[in-house]
Every structure is written in C-alpha cells, then in structure tokens.
Amino acid sequence: MILHLSSRIPLNPFSTLSLTSLSNGESQDENLVQREKEKGKGKRERERERERERERRQKKFTMCPKQHKHRASSTGLPEWITESIHGGSLLHVDLETGTNGWASPPGDLFFLRSRNYFTKKQKSPAGDYLLLPVGMDWLRSTTKLDNVLARPDNRIAQALKKAQSQGKSLKSFIFAVNLQVPGKDQHSAVFYFATEDPIPLGSLLYRFVNGDDAFRNQRFKIVNRIVKGPWIVKKAVGNYSACLLGKALTCNYHRGPNYLEIDVDIASSTIASAILHLALGYVTSVTIDMGFLVESQAEDELPERLLGAVRVCQMEMSSAFVVDAPHAIVNSRGLGPAKVNHDDDADIAEKKC
C-alpha cells in the first residue's frame, strides 16, 4: 500500500510554513509517490517476465519426451535401439508424470564446466548428450552382478548382436554403468547408452574408453539432481551434487569389442552404502536425475559434455528382475523371463568442481 505523503506532512505549530514551501513539499511528495509507482511497476514487470520464463522452460521440459519420440520415428532409430528402449525391468515413462520407470531429462538441467571454467570458474547448461540413453535394468540376485554385457542373454547386447548378424549397426557402441547395490539381496541398476557412429578419434570420450583404469578413475564423474523427494533424502544426497566415482568408490571397467561397462561397487564405501540405503527407504517417493561424464581437467577438453543422463522415477524395489541361475531369470512381478544373466565370476565425498 502506497501512502500519499502530502496528506501526512507533520505541521509544527511553532514554525512559520509558507504556502510556497508547502507547495514545494507537496511537489516533492508527488515525485516520491510517482517514483514508488514506477518502482512497483518495474517489480511487477520483472515478476511477469520470470513467470513467462518459467512457463517457457516448463513447456520445453514437458514436450521433451514427445520431441524424443518424434525424432525416433522421423529419423528411424535402428530396431535394436527401439527394442532396448522399450524393454527391460523398468519401463520408459513420461518425463513429468511417469512412475516406476526411467526417462531422459534435458541436458540443460545439468550445469557443467564451461569453455572458460579455468579462468572464470563458470558453468553452463550441458546441452545435448554425446550418447543416446537406450535402457535401464533393475536386477536382483543372491550374488553381485559383474560385467552384465558379457552375459550371453543380456538383452541389450543380444539386440545389437542380432542387428549386426544382419549386417546392420556394425559401428555401434554401448556404454553401460552398473551401480551395484549391496544388501541381503544384491541389486544392480544398469544404465545403457549407445551410439551408431564411431567415437571420434582423439576425443576425451575416446581416450576414456580406450585408456587405462588409472586414467578412468581420475575422470569418471556423476552429477545428481533430486527432482522430487522428502527433505531427509535431499539433505543426505544434496539437491545437486557431483562426485568423481572412480576416486570415491571401487570401479571395475570391462572393455568388450563394442562396449565399455563400468561396475560401481557401492559397498566399497561405508558412507555411500549408508546414504544409498537411506534413499532406498524412500525410493517410491524419490525421483532423481543422474548424469554421467568424463571430467575435463585441461583447457582443450572444455566444455564438459554429458555422456548421457537418466531420470529414475519413483521406482519400486519389487520391480527388479530376479537373477537366480545362469540361464533362468524370473520377474518378481510374474511378468515372464528377462534377458539378463547371472555372472558366475565372483568414503564417498562430493567433489567440489
């Protein structure tokens, strides 16, 4: 509420206030009122602009799954990729409304090191992924699952193998991250990303894929965003956090002829295990974005790029495919066999970037 000061001038009975000075005072008060009005108008205009920007961003993010679907149909994704996206123990769901499934969040939700990071410490929206998210598996077993892409009935590997037997997708490459969750029953959350094109020779991704484990441990990075969840999870995990997984946890790298799988042993850190099990206690009410990248540590490696990202939407623990024997996998929900095989082979710290 704006007060008209001209009606509230404190008149001192012991002073001689001329009509001229009163008139000047009223003029000054009117100017003050006008400035207050303009200030309020500017504030309202800024609020309206912020609201328009929120609406534009919301529209962009809401349309994202439809845009991906349109691109898939218009560009004719290979059959093996389409089969991979729509298979698995967790369904491919809507980015905003989906539950008990996975989706692909826009890269711009993540802020990574920009081109001038080493001089100005600036970060910028990540932009498009380097690789295409092609699926997620949520698995349960009596023992830890290692190198799942090497199993003869892994659904992703078999889909690509079938395509290549027909002379298709001969240059395709799969990048997989297997988060191994310890417990009475061992669980694995496996995220798959792929490309149909050869990885550019000499690129940071090429060096990572073909480098040694020491190099990989210094560079393999995850960025997390809690999209939805109770405050205790946000407090434990952080609304937005980044970590060099290769330095914080034990990572085992499996390089195949057309894939690289990274098995992340969460049990190798007591703190990481405690945080994860706390989050799993609220898993049906948690939605989290996870992005993976190779950290840039030199000027010519900037800007950083996401290899890929996945949104896990309010997952149910019971959705896991149960892996009990080398060639027998039963869906715990009774939906039939899965195509991932049991593998017979046998302090997390946020990195400030």
XYZ file of C-alpha atoms in Angstrom:
353
model
C 0.000 0.000 0.000
C 1.409 3.373 -1.075
C 0.946 6.243 1.384
C 0.353 9.731 -0.047
C 2.872 11.682 1.993
C 1.326 15.017 1.013
C -1.593 14.279 3.332
C 0.707 13.373 6.221
C 3.085 16.365 6.449
C 3.838 16.968 10.139
C 2.995 20.664 10.678
C 4.949 22.207 13.543
C 2.766 24.850 15.292
C 5.901 26.779 16.302
C 7.202 27.108 12.712
C 6.146 29.514 10.035
C 5.467 27.328 6.990
C 4.841 29.437 3.911
C 2.480 28.435 1.160
C 5.461 28.260 -1.180
C 7.362 25.809 0.995
C 4.194 23.742 1.468
C 3.682 23.702 -2.269
C 7.302 22.619 -2.782
C 6.826 19.886 -0.157
C 3.721 18.634 -1.910
C 5.571 18.614 -5.217
C 8.395 16.586 -3.718
C 5.878 14.176 -2.188
C 4.174 13.736 -5.551
C 7.524 12.951 -7.138
C 8.218 10.401 -4.418
C 4.837 8.781 -4.989
C 5.493 8.681 -8.724
C 8.865 7.044 -8.181
C 7.287 4.473 -5.877
C 4.667 3.714 -8.526
C 7.339 3.279 -11.198
C 9.374 1.094 -8.866
C 6.344 -1.101 -8.185
C 5.577 -1.264 -11.903
C 9.128 -2.368 -12.648
C 8.950 -5.044 -9.959
C 5.666 -6.384 -11.336
C 7.103 -6.447 -14.850
C 10.130 -8.402 -13.644
C 7.863 -10.886 -11.866
C 5.783 -11.312 -15.038
C 8.935 -11.907 -17.084
C 10.162 -14.515 -14.606
C 6.769 -16.233 -14.774
C 6.898 -16.229 -18.601
C 10.397 -17.757 -18.450
C 9.190 -20.467 -16.063
C 6.324 -21.256 -18.437
C 8.701 -21.435 -21.409
C 11.045 -23.781 -19.525
C 8.156 -25.932 -18.285
C 6.779 -26.202 -21.808
C 10.206 -27.152 -23.125
C 10.758 -29.822 -20.497
C 7.225 -31.217 -20.740
C 7.495 -31.514 -24.511
C 10.873 -33.185 -24.329
C 9.623 -36.809 -24.264
C 7.344 -36.113 -27.234
C 10.214 -34.496 -29.102
C 12.403 -37.534 -28.463
C 9.577 -39.769 -29.656
C 9.137 -37.663 -32.774
C 12.849 -37.770 -33.552
C 12.850 -41.537 -33.065
C 10.086 -42.034 -35.591
C 11.208 -39.402 -38.091
C 14.866 -40.393 -38.165
C 14.129 -44.120 -37.978
C 16.088 -45.318 -34.965
C 17.545 -48.775 -35.537
C 15.301 -51.593 -34.417
C 17.779 -52.836 -31.815
C 17.751 -49.424 -30.097
C 13.953 -49.166 -30.169
C 13.712 -52.671 -28.712
C 16.222 -51.749 -25.993
C 14.428 -48.555 -25.012
C 11.064 -50.255 -24.570
C 12.299 -53.453 -22.910
C 13.813 -54.171 -19.521
C 12.552 -54.370 -15.977
C 11.726 -50.645 -15.811
C 9.540 -49.081 -18.484
C 10.380 -45.958 -20.443
C 7.896 -43.438 -18.956
C 6.808 -39.825 -19.355
C 9.393 -37.361 -18.063
C 6.976 -35.393 -15.883
C 4.233 -37.813 -14.876
C 5.839 -41.262 -15.120
C 6.378 -43.527 -12.115
C 8.291 -46.766 -11.584
C 10.307 -46.228 -14.737
C 13.006 -44.179 -16.425
C 13.103 -41.199 -18.749
C 15.652 -38.910 -20.407
C 15.917 -35.466 -18.745
C 17.011 -32.461 -20.839
C 20.756 -31.956 -20.713
C 20.321 -28.290 -19.883
C 19.115 -29.235 -16.398
C 22.734 -30.058 -15.601
C 25.410 -27.384 -15.221
C 28.919 -28.430 -16.210
C 32.268 -26.737 -16.681
C 32.066 -24.148 -19.456
C 34.706 -23.226 -22.014
C 36.192 -20.568 -19.717
C 35.912 -22.590 -16.499
C 39.612 -22.497 -15.648
C 39.768 -18.705 -15.933
C 36.343 -17.615 -14.647
C 35.070 -20.732 -12.824
C 31.850 -20.561 -14.807
C 29.487 -23.429 -15.519
C 26.862 -23.623 -18.243
C 23.930 -25.860 -19.258
C 25.229 -29.192 -20.529
C 23.258 -29.314 -23.773
C 22.813 -32.489 -25.819
C 24.217 -35.837 -24.740
C 27.111 -37.459 -26.551
C 25.324 -40.825 -26.404
C 21.692 -41.911 -26.625
C 20.042 -43.406 -23.499
C 18.736 -46.801 -24.639
C 17.513 -48.504 -21.488
C 17.698 -49.346 -17.807
C 17.647 -52.654 -15.968
C 16.853 -53.101 -12.274
C 18.124 -56.511 -11.192
C 18.189 -58.625 -8.018
C 20.428 -61.579 -7.275
C 21.930 -63.586 -4.437
C 25.407 -62.516 -5.600
C 26.903 -59.367 -7.070
C 26.430 -58.956 -10.819
C 29.579 -58.085 -12.777
C 30.075 -57.394 -16.486
C 26.428 -57.954 -17.400
C 27.007 -57.002 -21.051
C 29.223 -60.064 -21.449
C 26.403 -62.454 -20.471
C 25.031 -64.450 -23.403
C 21.452 -63.421 -22.670
C 21.867 -59.735 -21.829
C 19.007 -58.114 -23.708
C 20.951 -55.056 -24.905
C 23.996 -56.973 -26.100
C 21.802 -59.568 -27.796
C 19.714 -56.933 -29.574
C 22.860 -55.383 -31.045
C 24.320 -58.795 -31.891
C 21.178 -59.693 -33.801
C 21.322 -56.437 -35.765
C 24.990 -56.933 -36.606
C 24.341 -60.516 -37.764
C 22.093 -58.904 -40.376
C 24.838 -56.532 -41.453
C 23.357 -53.545 -39.572
C 24.753 -51.207 -36.905
C 28.265 -52.562 -37.411
C 29.848 -49.447 -35.880
C 27.536 -49.224 -32.852
C 29.000 -48.899 -29.376
C 27.396 -49.406 -25.942
C 28.395 -47.574 -22.760
C 26.919 -49.050 -19.560
C 27.044 -48.023 -15.902
C 26.219 -50.754 -13.396
C 25.547 -49.392 -9.900
C 25.938 -52.404 -7.590
C 23.751 -52.032 -4.501
C 24.756 -54.199 -1.517
C 22.313 -55.804 0.888
C 20.776 -59.115 1.887
C 19.903 -59.382 -1.795
C 22.298 -57.824 -4.273
C 20.748 -55.294 -6.642
C 22.088 -53.669 -9.783
C 20.806 -50.559 -11.524
C 22.244 -50.763 -15.025
C 22.047 -47.745 -17.341
C 22.739 -48.225 -21.051
C 23.814 -45.590 -23.572
C 24.734 -46.118 -27.214
C 25.923 -44.514 -30.423
C 25.623 -45.659 -34.027
C 28.658 -43.641 -35.080
C 32.319 -44.307 -34.306
C 33.614 -42.378 -31.294
C 35.781 -39.531 -32.691
C 39.452 -40.461 -32.650
C 41.390 -38.480 -30.031
C 38.294 -37.143 -28.277
C 38.092 -37.202 -24.491
C 35.497 -39.966 -24.688
C 37.762 -41.980 -26.998
C 40.659 -41.585 -24.579
C 38.428 -42.668 -21.701
C 37.045 -45.734 -23.479
C 40.478 -46.877 -24.633
C 42.546 -45.632 -21.675
C 43.770 -47.456 -18.616
C 41.926 -47.763 -15.323
C 44.097 -45.141 -13.613
C 43.023 -42.536 -16.170
C 39.400 -43.619 -15.927
C 39.373 -43.414 -12.127
C 40.588 -39.816 -12.302
C 37.870 -38.801 -14.755
C 34.636 -40.793 -14.344
C 32.091 -38.417 -12.837
C 28.426 -38.442 -11.835
C 26.124 -35.466 -11.297
C 22.863 -35.944 -9.365
C 19.697 -33.865 -9.146
C 16.921 -34.686 -6.695
C 13.810 -33.792 -8.687
C 11.334 -34.990 -6.081
C 11.739 -36.478 -2.644
C 11.437 -35.952 1.128
C 13.714 -33.451 2.818
C 15.745 -36.164 4.572
C 16.841 -37.570 1.197
C 17.634 -34.113 -0.155
C 19.652 -33.431 2.987
C 21.620 -36.668 2.716
C 22.188 -36.669 -1.041
C 22.045 -32.955 -1.784
C 19.725 -31.290 -4.294
C 22.597 -31.097 -6.776
C 25.879 -32.905 -6.231
C 28.879 -34.081 -8.218
C 31.376 -36.816 -7.487
C 34.354 -38.485 -9.149
C 33.139 -42.054 -8.743
C 36.476 -43.561 -9.662
C 38.135 -41.832 -6.714
C 35.349 -42.298 -4.186
C 34.348 -45.899 -4.902
C 35.833 -49.045 -6.400
C 35.061 -49.108 -10.119
C 35.740 -52.112 -12.340
C 35.963 -51.474 -16.070
C 35.044 -54.133 -18.635
C 36.058 -53.372 -22.218
C 34.442 -55.535 -24.873
C 34.733 -55.401 -28.667
C 31.834 -52.942 -28.906
C 31.186 -51.808 -25.348
C 32.553 -50.404 -22.118
C 30.832 -51.323 -18.859
C 31.652 -49.661 -15.558
C 30.688 -51.629 -12.454
C 30.470 -49.277 -9.458
C 30.801 -51.151 -6.159
C 28.834 -49.057 -3.675
C 29.755 -51.490 -0.887
C 33.350 -50.236 -1.161
C 32.315 -47.145 0.837
C 30.512 -47.395 4.175
C 29.266 -43.832 3.870
C 27.990 -44.359 0.327
C 26.176 -47.537 1.403
C 24.522 -45.756 4.325
C 23.343 -42.832 2.182
C 22.041 -45.131 -0.538
C 20.126 -47.364 1.860
C 18.560 -44.308 3.446
C 17.422 -43.145 0.000
C 16.128 -46.615 -0.886
C 13.879 -46.453 2.156
C 12.009 -43.635 0.402
C 12.562 -44.872 -3.147
C 8.888 -44.881 -4.147
C 8.679 -41.137 -3.433
C 12.033 -40.164 -4.932
C 12.696 -39.009 -8.490
C 16.351 -38.431 -9.313
C 18.314 -37.335 -12.369
C 21.715 -38.945 -12.863
C 24.170 -37.716 -15.469
C 27.493 -39.317 -16.360
C 30.520 -37.645 -17.900
C 34.270 -37.668 -18.310
C 35.610 -34.750 -16.280
C 37.532 -32.099 -18.194
C 40.820 -31.287 -16.491
C 42.547 -29.275 -19.222
C 41.640 -26.193 -21.257
C 41.418 -28.060 -24.570
C 38.937 -30.559 -23.068
C 36.334 -27.885 -22.324
C 33.399 -27.518 -22.341
C 32.322 -30.628 -20.462
C 29.725 -32.827 -22.161
C 27.327 -35.355 -20.698
C 27.791 -38.880 -21.975
C 24.155 -39.372 -21.093
C 21.614 -38.929 -18.313
C 18.654 -40.829 -16.909
C 15.746 -39.843 -14.699
C 14.665 -42.642 -12.342
C 11.030 -42.009 -11.443
C 9.724 -43.271 -8.091
C 10.992 -46.797 -8.575
C 9.582 -49.797 -6.746
C 12.107 -52.251 -5.294
C 9.839 -55.148 -6.304
C 10.206 -54.204 -9.965
C 13.590 -55.922 -10.117
C 14.102 -58.947 -12.316
C 15.332 -61.764 -10.090
C 18.536 -63.415 -11.276
C 18.986 -66.777 -9.549
C 20.720 -69.050 -12.035
C 22.981 -68.642 -15.083
C 20.146 -69.201 -17.572
C 16.963 -68.767 -15.559
C 15.644 -65.331 -14.737
C 12.209 -64.767 -13.262
C 10.425 -61.458 -12.997
C 9.423 -60.948 -9.344
C 6.145 -59.452 -10.578
C 5.351 -62.599 -12.583
C 5.634 -60.887 -15.977
C 7.833 -63.562 -17.576
C 11.533 -64.083 -18.183
C 14.079 -61.300 -18.553
C 17.162 -61.338 -20.724
C 19.927 -60.597 -18.261
C 22.076 -63.407 -16.946
C 23.739 -64.044 -13.607
C 27.512 -63.508 -13.607
C 29.322 -66.523 -12.160
C 32.535 -64.555 -11.528
C 32.766 -63.611 -8.495
C 34.242 -42.527 1.977
C 32.027 -41.145 -0.860
C 32.983 -37.487 -0.949
C 31.374 -34.843 -3.078
C 33.930 -33.256 -5.326
C 33.617 -29.502 -5.499
C 34.071 -28.516 -9.111
